[in-house]
Amino acid sequence: MATNSTALPKTPATTRIQRRFEELGRRSEMGLVAFLTAGDPSLEATESFVLALDDAGADVVELGVPFSDPLADGPAIQRSSERALRAGATLPGVLDLVASIRRKSDVPLVLFSYYNPVLQMGVERFARRAADAGADGVLITDLTPEEAGEYRRTVRAHGLDTIFLAAPTSTDERLARIAEASSGFLYVISRTGVTGARESLPEDLPALIRRVRRVSRLPIAVGFGISLPGQVSILGGLADAAVVGSALVQEIEQASSVHAAREALGARVRVLKHAGKTGMSRREPGA
Amino acid sequence: MTTAVKTWPDVHGRFGPYGGRYVPETLVAPLEELEQAYAAARADATFQGELDELLRNFAGRPTPLQFASRLTEHLGPRIYIKREDLLHTGAHKINNCLGQALLAKRMGKRRIIAETGAGQHGVATAAVAARFGMECLVYMGTEDMERQRLNVSRMKLMGAEVVGVNAGSRTLKDAINEAMRDWVTNVRTTHYLLGSVLGAHPYPQMVRDFHKVIGEEARRQILQAEGRLPDLLVACVGGGSNAIGLFHAFLEDTGVKMLGVEAGGRGYQLGEHAARLAEAMGFTGARPGVLQGTYTYVLQTADGQIATTHSVSVDAAGTLARLEGIIPALESAHALAALIARAPRMRRDEIVIFNLSGRGDKDMEIIARYL
């Protein structure tokens, strides 16, 4: 069985992400990763949302850096990116937001971005500022391990986890490469397609997760199309965490005020987290 | 120019520092499959033979290299026009569409999707999809659909579905995003027929290869007509397909200068022009970045957000129409405008090849507003 732990130097210390998944593992508890677009409707609002998500039991929060051309995203996150950009959100602003959240909360934070904003800031400068602000990991939607050599070394050198995506179309060989490049957790895309809430889980998802388990011992978070407690409950028997994004972003879109959005987000996450705790039997720890 | 330039891309899909493959993971395996299928097809005499036959009998190759005698008289240097406007569907775009559709057929794909801006690539894609009996869906910004209604009708008449894209600036950039979203969703059954020298590897290589026939013909034709190579090549550059198509055969000819002309638009500030490469001339906002799968020059803000473009050029279209009886596409007219500006500084014995990448029928409504 291939292992990834020897391929790269370990990050200097364990990250909040790693510690959170270790804790979840000890408790045999399903994790919940919550995605929000930073700056929708404002950076101040996002800060209050993240604190509410943390209170409601989210294990990791992904902060989406808004981008003008989000080609991996469905309509909900496209619209939220447009709102955030119109409201003036920029990558430096998002990094300030991370620092501000970090003063109030210990929730693991992942920066979720397309590559170009990071590239324009400079990968080294970005990694340093992200680490200084108190971020824990980075996921770049349009960066695969093949193009990520320098990026990965730089981001890891600053003690941040590098999370990569695994997809249903990834071959076993690619899954091994992705696992080797990743730390913190692996983000498994549940289906071919863009982000957005769906009613069901794809039938071939268990087989995909089994293929990933064969090449990696990292925790697995499953995302794309997850929005319902039933889905999270079923995932509880398969994965280590569920990622919910579009459904949360839609709560913000539909809410009448920032206060109402915060309440709705908290309620949504509590329901999903509960579904993860009481869902199907957890796999054996360390399996 | 060195030999290396002509043999780019390298195994990583790099043209020097540019190119590469910056896509969501879901698309990597399909791009690898496409790369392998294309490499096999490229080396396969049957594939090349089929493509040659289609280029001759469906598209109408070879296209003439016409000596433009009145334009020459008017401007000074000896001007030849590479008549890609005479191809089926009215532009060079059909070269690449035939190549990629034939490849898609070979890969067992039954559904073709494409993006289009002014509509030339969409029309060419619709035509080859009809010719091969494939399902065809074209993404087009709603602003472009409004401007190019005739091309929308042409695509529909040939059985393509045209989907309006209302996101972002509602133009080409957003149509590409939407096509990529479709592809990432339906990647197992669908071929994305990209029409520009953009996107993830192997697209830039494929698009270049399928268009390099333009320059190969032109090089033969000018040697036959003048007994020597030209001094200057002129082509418009948006997505780059007709320019690299003309230039590629001449890359090792050190005496041949190449002029790529971008759309200047109404000003030098970001958002007012479409010049990704002409920074030295004072157009602002263009820097290397990653967009839609590739590392290239991108019009963007300091924060890395992608800007909208703007362009119009009508005067040169009128010149060509009056002097040579040819109505050029507005894209090609940009290149002609640059040639007209440069010609007074050229000698009368210098030879120019101007790539007339498309005909202007589609632009008549816009041109008429300026008459």
XYZ file of C-alpha atoms in Angstrom:
658
model
C 0.000 0.000 0.000
C 1.408 3.373 -0.992
C 1.939 5.887 1.753
C 2.329 9.580 1.351
C 3.904 10.477 4.648
C 7.507 9.877 3.605
C 7.408 11.625 0.237
C 7.629 15.189 1.495
C 9.200 16.750 4.539
C 6.593 17.121 7.241
C 5.296 20.591 7.850
C 7.168 22.126 10.789
C 4.352 21.544 13.280
C 0.965 19.933 13.015
C -1.649 22.323 11.735
C -5.032 23.112 13.230
C -6.528 21.115 10.375
C -4.488 18.020 11.224
C -5.263 18.326 14.929
C -8.980 18.735 14.221
C -9.111 15.586 12.101
C -7.138 13.650 14.717
C -9.697 14.732 17.313
C -12.595 13.741 15.059
C -10.929 10.386 14.463
C -10.556 9.758 18.172
C -14.223 10.555 18.672
C -15.205 8.596 15.532
C -17.076 11.693 14.486
C -17.950 12.883 11.010
C -16.417 16.267 10.224
C -18.142 19.169 8.564
C -16.264 21.569 6.282
C -18.149 24.794 5.556
C -17.402 26.981 2.527
C -18.240 30.675 2.245
C -17.242 33.233 -0.354
C -15.240 35.841 1.544
C -16.708 39.306 1.195
C -20.273 38.296 0.330
C -22.012 40.565 1.185
C -19.034 42.216 2.983
C -15.851 41.134 4.739
C -17.306 42.211 8.117
C -20.364 40.047 7.501
C -18.170 37.099 6.531
C -16.313 37.420 9.829
C -19.542 37.181 11.795
C -20.659 34.240 9.610
C -17.445 32.317 10.260
C -17.796 32.816 14.008
C -21.379 31.551 13.784
C -20.254 28.496 11.779
C -17.611 27.780 14.415
C -20.224 28.051 17.198
C -22.548 25.737 15.299
C -19.914 23.032 15.084
C -18.195 23.436 11.715
C -14.832 21.679 11.924
C -13.071 23.533 9.105
C -14.062 26.742 7.334
C -13.048 27.314 3.722
C -12.893 30.963 2.724
C -13.415 31.379 -1.010
C -11.339 34.160 -2.557
C -13.743 35.727 -5.081
C -12.590 35.576 -8.721
C -13.991 37.154 -11.869
C -13.927 33.888 -13.849
C -14.872 31.026 -11.509
C -15.076 28.306 -14.145
C -15.296 25.395 -11.693
C -18.281 26.893 -9.914
C -22.002 26.638 -10.494
C -24.451 29.564 -10.467
C -24.737 29.956 -6.662
C -21.023 30.506 -6.062
C -20.658 32.504 -9.307
C -23.266 34.937 -8.055
C -21.704 35.147 -4.612
C -18.280 35.864 -6.167
C -19.809 38.655 -8.227
C -21.432 40.119 -5.114
C -18.152 39.947 -3.197
C -16.170 41.578 -6.013
C -18.770 44.324 -6.381
C -18.471 44.910 -2.632
C -14.731 45.390 -3.109
C -13.273 42.142 -1.772
C -9.646 41.509 -2.751
C -7.102 38.878 -1.739
C -5.301 41.266 0.664
C -8.699 42.055 2.186
C -9.437 38.352 2.615
C -6.073 37.857 4.347
C -6.891 40.701 6.751
C -10.200 38.966 7.390
C -8.351 35.762 8.298
C -6.217 37.675 10.802
C -9.292 39.248 12.334
C -11.113 35.909 12.639
C -8.016 34.323 14.136
C -8.021 36.800 17.002
C -11.469 35.512 17.986
C -11.598 31.865 16.995
C -9.435 28.789 16.711
C -11.463 27.220 13.885
C -9.210 25.739 11.156
C -9.241 28.031 8.110
C -8.538 27.043 4.511
C -8.083 29.640 1.776
C -9.878 28.438 -1.337
C -8.841 30.313 -4.474
C -8.294 30.234 -8.192
C -4.621 30.502 -9.043
C -4.432 33.908 -10.697
C -5.069 36.160 -7.672
C -2.416 34.194 -5.729
C -0.003 34.338 -8.653
C -0.421 38.101 -9.004
C 0.297 38.629 -5.305
C 3.282 36.297 -5.627
C 3.159 32.808 -4.149
C 5.857 33.530 -1.544
C 4.233 36.765 -0.416
C 0.821 35.112 -0.344
C 2.039 32.153 1.722
C 3.843 34.374 4.207
C 0.877 36.680 4.654
C -1.568 33.773 4.906
C 0.565 32.064 7.539
C 1.066 35.316 9.479
C -2.683 35.943 9.399
C -3.339 32.529 10.918
C -4.619 30.510 7.964
C -4.031 26.768 8.132
C -4.278 25.490 4.589
C -4.663 26.451 0.946
C -6.651 24.870 -1.855
C -6.250 26.180 -5.408
C -9.100 25.028 -7.644
C -7.220 25.185 -10.935
C -3.848 23.934 -9.758
C -2.973 20.248 -10.012
C 0.169 18.622 -8.577
C 1.886 18.708 -11.993
C 1.863 22.518 -12.104
C 2.272 22.984 -8.362
C 5.899 22.063 -7.557
C 7.145 25.497 -6.525
C 3.794 26.479 -5.030
C 3.695 23.387 -2.843
C 7.229 23.848 -1.509
C 6.577 27.509 -0.747
C 3.205 27.062 0.931
C 4.425 24.095 3.009
C 7.552 25.969 4.044
C 5.247 28.455 5.753
C 3.579 25.697 7.732
C 0.365 25.659 5.725
C -1.380 22.524 4.511
C -1.695 22.079 0.747
C -4.999 20.499 -0.118
C -5.573 19.164 -3.620
C -8.684 17.917 -5.351
C -9.328 14.303 -6.368
C -11.996 13.701 -9.012
C -14.049 10.793 -10.351
C -12.039 11.021 -13.576
C -8.680 10.788 -11.763
C -6.818 7.578 -12.551
C -5.305 5.520 -9.703
C -1.895 6.810 -10.720
C -3.114 10.396 -10.457
C -4.836 9.738 -7.121
C -1.499 8.580 -5.720
C 0.183 11.744 -7.004
C -2.579 13.924 -5.557
C -2.344 12.181 -2.194
C 1.403 12.664 -2.151
C 1.018 16.388 -2.839
C -1.668 16.890 -0.200
C -1.559 17.466 3.509
C -4.281 18.144 6.079
C -6.980 16.355 4.152
C -7.908 15.272 0.645
C -10.838 16.972 -1.027
C -12.719 14.402 -3.107
C -15.031 15.846 -5.749
C -18.158 13.714 -5.617
C -19.092 14.057 -9.294
C -17.930 15.452 -12.612
C -19.259 18.963 -12.908
C -19.295 22.288 -11.139
C -20.171 23.178 -7.561
C -23.852 23.321 -6.615
C -26.378 21.595 -4.389
C -27.918 18.326 -5.680
C -30.568 15.969 -4.335
C -28.599 12.731 -4.297
C -25.105 11.301 -4.109
C -23.578 9.718 -7.218
C -23.687 5.924 -7.304
C -19.997 5.564 -8.054
C -18.913 7.646 -5.036
C -18.173 4.689 -2.695
C -15.922 3.142 -5.338
C -14.087 6.445 -5.791
C -13.541 6.790 -2.035
C -12.243 3.210 -1.874
C -9.765 4.006 -4.639
C -8.572 7.072 -2.714
C -8.227 5.081 0.549
C -5.967 2.617 -1.219
C -3.387 5.335 -1.929
C -3.760 7.640 1.044
C -4.176 7.681 4.806
C -5.158 11.345 4.827
C -8.654 12.245 6.017
C -11.119 12.458 3.128
C -13.585 15.304 2.763
C -16.241 14.919 0.081
C -17.702 17.958 -1.645
C -19.656 19.205 -4.705
C -23.404 18.716 -4.475
C -23.653 18.120 -0.709
C -26.409 20.084 1.018
C -28.798 17.717 2.826
C -28.600 15.969 6.213
C -29.377 12.654 4.502
C -26.359 13.018 2.250
C -24.102 13.838 5.189
C -25.514 10.870 7.064
C -24.725 8.474 4.225
C -21.265 9.994 3.798
C -20.657 9.294 7.474
C -20.128 5.672 6.580
C -17.661 6.482 3.831
C -15.694 9.670 4.359
C -14.186 11.690 7.205
C -15.921 14.946 6.412
C -18.535 16.502 4.170
C -18.002 19.854 2.465
C -21.003 22.152 2.182
C -20.679 25.300 0.098
C -23.349 26.321 -2.388
C -26.144 25.574 0.089
C -24.601 27.962 2.630
C -23.924 30.616 0.033
C -27.578 30.411 -1.003
C -28.664 30.947 2.596
C -26.758 34.238 2.497
C -28.285 35.177 -0.857
C -31.810 34.520 0.330
C -31.558 36.053 3.784
C -33.161 39.431 4.387
C -30.283 40.733 6.503
C -26.794 39.850 7.706
C -28.310 38.913 11.040
C -30.850 36.596 9.394
C -28.113 35.055 7.240
C -25.994 34.373 10.317
C -28.911 32.645 12.053
C -29.708 30.571 8.965
C -26.088 29.501 8.516
C -25.808 28.445 12.158
C -29.038 26.461 11.972
C -28.042 24.782 8.721
C -24.632 23.723 10.039
C -26.086 22.415 13.314
C -28.503 20.186 11.390
C -25.775 18.871 9.099
C -23.322 18.311 11.938
C -26.004 16.446 13.861
C -26.691 14.265 10.817
C -22.993 13.417 10.724
C -22.977 12.407 14.397
C -26.076 10.259 14.261
C -25.694 8.890 10.763
C -24.647 5.507 9.568
C -22.026 3.689 11.566
C -18.592 5.196 11.311
C -15.858 3.175 9.721
C -13.299 1.778 12.137
C -10.703 4.358 13.128
C -7.479 3.965 11.179
C -9.029 1.593 8.643
C 13.753 32.837 -33.953
C 15.271 29.487 -33.143
C 14.271 25.982 -34.094
C 13.060 25.468 -30.527
C 10.278 27.980 -31.036
C 8.928 26.057 -33.986
C 8.933 22.756 -32.115
C 7.212 24.104 -29.005
C 5.369 23.051 -26.905
C 7.582 20.873 -24.699
C 6.251 17.727 -22.997
C 4.568 19.851 -20.328
C 2.669 21.849 -22.899
C 4.939 24.870 -22.396
C 5.824 27.453 -25.002
C 8.808 28.827 -23.130
C 7.269 29.994 -19.846
C 3.736 30.125 -21.275
C 1.024 27.515 -21.678
C 0.750 24.564 -19.307
C -2.375 23.040 -17.859
C -4.199 24.931 -15.098
C -7.535 23.213 -14.749
C -9.722 21.628 -12.091
C -8.650 18.042 -11.431
C -11.724 16.621 -13.181
C -10.377 17.822 -16.530
C -6.827 16.505 -16.221
C -7.477 12.896 -17.219
C -9.653 13.934 -20.201
C -6.945 16.379 -21.318
C -4.344 13.635 -21.066
C -6.598 11.374 -23.109
C -7.037 14.138 -25.684
C -3.286 14.731 -25.786
C -2.620 11.049 -26.460
C -5.383 10.758 -29.051
C -4.103 13.846 -30.814
C -0.506 12.603 -30.821
C -1.671 9.342 -32.379
C -3.847 11.108 -34.968
C -1.069 13.528 -35.846
C 1.204 10.638 -36.755
C -1.508 8.713 -38.597
C -1.473 9.046 -42.394
C -5.130 8.005 -42.640
C -6.198 10.819 -40.309
C -4.102 13.372 -42.167
C -5.438 12.105 -45.497
C -9.037 12.424 -44.346
C -8.363 15.912 -43.034
C -6.706 16.968 -46.303
C -9.705 15.736 -48.257
C -12.109 17.674 -46.039
C -9.979 20.829 -46.201
C -10.001 20.618 -50.014
C -13.548 19.586 -50.771
C -15.565 20.836 -47.793
C -13.653 23.938 -46.748
C -12.205 25.008 -50.098
C -8.428 24.875 -49.585
C -6.000 25.956 -50.803
C -7.048 29.594 -50.567
C -5.609 32.083 -53.062
C -2.764 34.447 -52.299
C -4.033 37.458 -54.184
C -1.800 40.312 -55.317
C -3.709 43.420 -54.211
C -2.754 45.750 -57.044
C -4.850 48.781 -56.113
C -4.008 48.520 -52.424
C -0.334 48.270 -53.463
C -0.685 51.363 -55.633
C -2.386 53.165 -52.775
C -0.007 52.151 -49.977
C 3.443 51.557 -51.521
C 4.819 48.119 -50.649
C 3.746 45.069 -52.652
C 0.749 43.673 -50.779
C -0.565 40.161 -51.057
C -3.771 39.060 -49.378
C -4.120 35.527 -48.043
C -7.787 34.929 -48.774
C -8.976 32.909 -45.764
C -12.227 34.837 -46.135
C -13.037 32.638 -49.130
C -13.206 29.469 -47.035
C -16.513 27.773 -46.280
C -18.361 29.602 -43.467
C -16.329 32.713 -44.284
C -13.237 32.521 -42.103
C -10.085 30.557 -41.285
C -11.872 29.021 -38.269
C -13.056 26.028 -40.312
C -9.463 24.651 -40.531
C -9.302 23.960 -36.812
C -12.930 22.876 -36.547
C -12.452 20.163 -39.154
C -9.309 18.910 -37.456
C -10.810 18.775 -33.984
C -14.130 17.300 -35.121
C -12.317 14.555 -36.968
C -10.322 13.893 -33.806
C -13.493 13.887 -31.674
C -15.069 11.366 -34.040
C -11.983 9.187 -33.745
C -12.276 9.378 -29.938
C -15.908 8.263 -30.080
C -17.376 11.562 -28.861
C -20.874 12.286 -30.146
C -21.370 15.741 -28.700
C -19.451 18.914 -29.558
C -19.497 22.113 -27.551
C -17.833 25.407 -28.418
C -17.594 29.033 -27.383
C -17.931 31.889 -29.796
C -17.424 35.633 -29.683
C -18.306 37.265 -33.000
C -19.766 33.955 -34.120
C -17.258 32.812 -36.767
C -15.956 29.941 -34.669
C -19.486 29.000 -33.647
C -20.671 28.915 -37.240
C -17.682 26.834 -38.339
C -18.249 24.435 -35.433
C -21.951 24.130 -36.269
C -21.061 23.364 -39.884
C -18.586 20.584 -39.107
C -20.886 19.111 -36.452
C -23.658 18.936 -39.056
C -21.207 17.466 -41.567
C -20.249 14.720 -39.059
C -23.762 14.205 -37.666
C -22.784 15.272 -34.159
C -24.842 17.045 -31.521
C -23.635 20.645 -31.242
C -24.045 23.281 -28.573
C -22.481 26.732 -28.815
C -22.068 29.128 -25.874
C -22.242 32.802 -26.764
C -22.416 35.892 -24.581
C -25.841 37.528 -24.793
C -24.206 40.841 -25.725
C -22.453 39.136 -28.651
C -25.696 37.371 -29.647
C -27.331 40.769 -29.924
C -24.469 42.142 -32.033
C -24.204 39.080 -34.285
C -27.797 37.973 -34.813
C -27.121 36.696 -38.323
C -24.484 34.256 -37.090
C -26.861 33.005 -34.400
C -29.390 32.209 -37.139
C -26.732 30.479 -39.238
C -25.745 28.216 -36.331
C -29.359 27.342 -35.591
C -30.082 26.600 -39.247
C -27.277 24.025 -39.203
C -28.817 22.308 -36.200
C -26.708 23.743 -33.398
C -28.198 24.877 -30.136
C -27.000 28.369 -29.172
C -26.951 29.034 -25.441
C -26.804 32.649 -24.313
C -24.375 33.370 -21.476
C -25.536 36.091 -19.140
C -22.666 35.967 -16.661
C -19.867 38.493 -16.241
C -19.314 40.739 -19.260
C -21.617 38.558 -21.438
C -18.927 38.215 -24.112
C -16.313 35.682 -25.270
C -14.491 35.281 -21.947
C -17.726 34.314 -20.227
C -18.746 31.993 -23.061
C -15.441 30.126 -22.567
C -16.118 29.797 -18.818
C -19.559 28.377 -19.512
C -18.239 25.956 -22.145
C -15.638 24.750 -19.636
C -18.380 24.228 -17.032
C -20.339 22.145 -19.540
C -17.208 20.181 -20.415
C -16.298 19.461 -16.792
C -19.845 18.119 -16.331
C -20.176 16.063 -19.540
C -16.545 15.299 -20.121
C -17.015 11.596 -20.747
C -19.240 12.092 -23.822
C -18.299 15.536 -25.041
C -15.480 17.173 -26.967
C -14.843 20.834 -26.273
C -13.926 22.385 -29.605
C -11.924 25.412 -28.483
C -11.315 27.929 -31.257
C -8.428 30.048 -29.973
C -4.756 29.412 -29.244
C -5.691 29.419 -25.585
C -6.750 26.923 -22.960
C -4.938 24.015 -21.374
C -2.454 21.791 -23.176
C -2.932 20.306 -25.812
C -5.360 22.960 -27.103
C -2.849 25.660 -28.106
C -0.776 23.066 -29.940
C -3.803 21.545 -31.718
C -5.234 24.886 -32.775
C -1.837 25.998 -34.088
C -1.263 22.739 -35.953
C -4.670 22.794 -37.624
C -4.147 26.384 -38.793
C -0.495 26.214 -39.844
C -1.674 25.185 -43.314
C -2.344 28.924 -43.886
C 1.330 29.809 -43.666
C 2.510 26.672 -45.447
C 0.373 27.564 -48.450
C 1.279 31.248 -48.308
C 5.002 30.458 -48.168
C 4.763 28.255 -51.285
C 2.554 30.768 -53.062
C 4.753 33.800 -52.434
C 7.873 31.913 -53.509
C 6.078 31.035 -56.728
C 4.790 34.581 -57.305
C 7.855 36.601 -56.263
C 10.675 34.113 -56.117
C 11.508 35.204 -52.593
C 10.129 35.331 -49.063
C 8.070 38.302 -47.897
C 9.470 41.075 -45.697
C 6.435 41.394 -43.471
C 3.481 39.276 -42.346
C 0.454 41.022 -40.885
C -2.373 39.351 -38.970
C -4.886 40.340 -36.347
C -4.502 38.861 -32.861
C -7.398 38.202 -30.545
C -7.231 34.562 -29.537
C -4.288 34.214 -31.933
C -5.399 31.413 -34.236
C -5.087 33.079 -37.648
C -1.862 34.844 -36.661
C 0.000 31.713 -35.572
C -1.552 29.908 -38.555
C 0.146 32.369 -40.924
C 3.341 32.918 -38.898
C 4.283 29.360 -38.011
C 5.697 28.325 -41.398
C 7.945 31.413 -41.357
C 9.296 31.131 -37.789
C 12.745 30.027 -38.971
C 12.941 32.629 -41.747
C 14.968 35.288 -39.982
C 14.355 37.973 -42.627
C 10.587 37.831 -42.303
C 9.113 40.271 -39.797
C 5.779 39.474 -38.218
C 3.215 42.009 -37.072
C 0.380 40.871 -34.835
C -2.282 43.526 -34.470
C -4.497 43.753 -31.426
C -7.743 45.660 -31.179
C -7.003 49.107 -29.765
C -10.552 50.021 -28.816
C -11.345 53.497 -27.549
C -8.514 54.142 -25.099
C -5.399 52.973 -23.308
C -6.972 52.198 -19.933
C -7.980 48.732 -18.793
C -11.485 47.960 -20.048
C -11.216 50.279 -23.066
C -9.111 48.058 -25.311
C -8.358 44.434 -26.132
C -4.548 44.599 -26.243
C -3.099 41.755 -24.190
C 0.406 42.010 -25.621
C 1.004 45.646 -26.600
C 2.083 46.954 -23.201
C 5.073 48.744 -24.728
C 2.665 50.924 -26.696
C 1.021 52.186 -23.541
C -1.976 49.904 -23.198
C -2.392 49.191 -19.525
C -3.452 46.170 -17.513
C -1.824 43.324 -19.444
C 0.421 41.004 -17.432
C 1.107 37.277 -17.497
C -1.421 35.333 -15.490
C -3.455 32.151 -15.410
C -6.843 32.200 -17.059
C -8.987 29.429 -18.480
C -6.336 26.755 -18.259
C -3.216 28.501 -19.477
C -0.433 30.851 -18.404
C -0.451 33.746 -20.840
C -0.840 37.506 -21.127
C -4.118 38.509 -19.535
C -5.883 41.843 -19.151
C -6.334 42.140 -15.424
C -6.456 44.372 -12.400
C -3.625 44.548 -9.873
C -5.570 42.025 -7.758
C -5.689 39.475 -10.548
C -9.324 39.954 -11.551
C -9.885 39.609 -15.278
C -10.973 42.726 -17.175
C -13.438 43.156 -20.024
C -12.289 44.159 -23.513
C -13.494 46.670 -26.035
C -12.775 47.131 -29.727
C -14.098 48.658 -32.940
C -12.353 49.330 -36.302
C -14.276 50.325 -39.385
C -12.226 52.735 -41.567
C -9.809 50.094 -42.875
C -12.740 47.875 -43.819
C -13.992 50.646 -46.102
C -10.553 51.051 -47.700
C -10.339 47.374 -48.632
C -13.919 47.352 -49.856
C -13.400 50.355 -52.148
C -9.950 49.442 -53.465
C -10.200 45.670 -53.800
C -13.899 44.842 -53.689
C -13.495 42.799 -50.514
C -15.383 43.405 -47.283
C -13.188 42.169 -44.431
C -14.295 40.978 -41.020
C -13.754 43.725 -38.450
C -11.099 41.569 -36.752
C -9.090 41.434 -39.978
C -9.695 45.146 -40.530
C -7.719 45.880 -37.337
C -4.684 44.261 -38.952
C -5.221 46.151 -42.182
C -5.449 49.430 -40.270
C -2.022 48.742 -38.776
C -0.619 47.929 -42.221
C -2.015 51.171 -43.634
C -0.318 53.054 -40.800
C 3.029 51.342 -41.358
C 3.108 51.301 -45.177
C 4.404 54.891 -45.664
C 7.623 53.849 -43.888
C 8.149 50.862 -46.219
C 9.954 50.682 -49.562
C 8.021 49.925 -52.757
C 9.950 46.704 -53.358
C 9.101 45.282 -49.946
C 6.618 42.426 -49.908
C 3.789 42.100 -47.398
C 1.373 39.232 -46.778
C -1.785 40.346 -45.029
C -3.922 37.572 -43.600
C -7.535 38.277 -44.413
C -8.850 35.907 -41.777
C -12.552 36.364 -42.468
C -15.159 38.100 -44.537
C -17.235 40.965 -43.204
C -20.798 39.987 -44.035
C -21.476 39.234 -40.385
C -20.377 42.758 -39.425
C -22.515 44.659 -41.929
C -25.025 45.802 -39.319
C -22.199 47.302 -37.231
C -20.383 48.758 -40.251
C -23.630 50.282 -41.563
C -23.908 52.363 -38.389
C -20.633 54.089 -39.286
C -21.365 54.690 -43.006
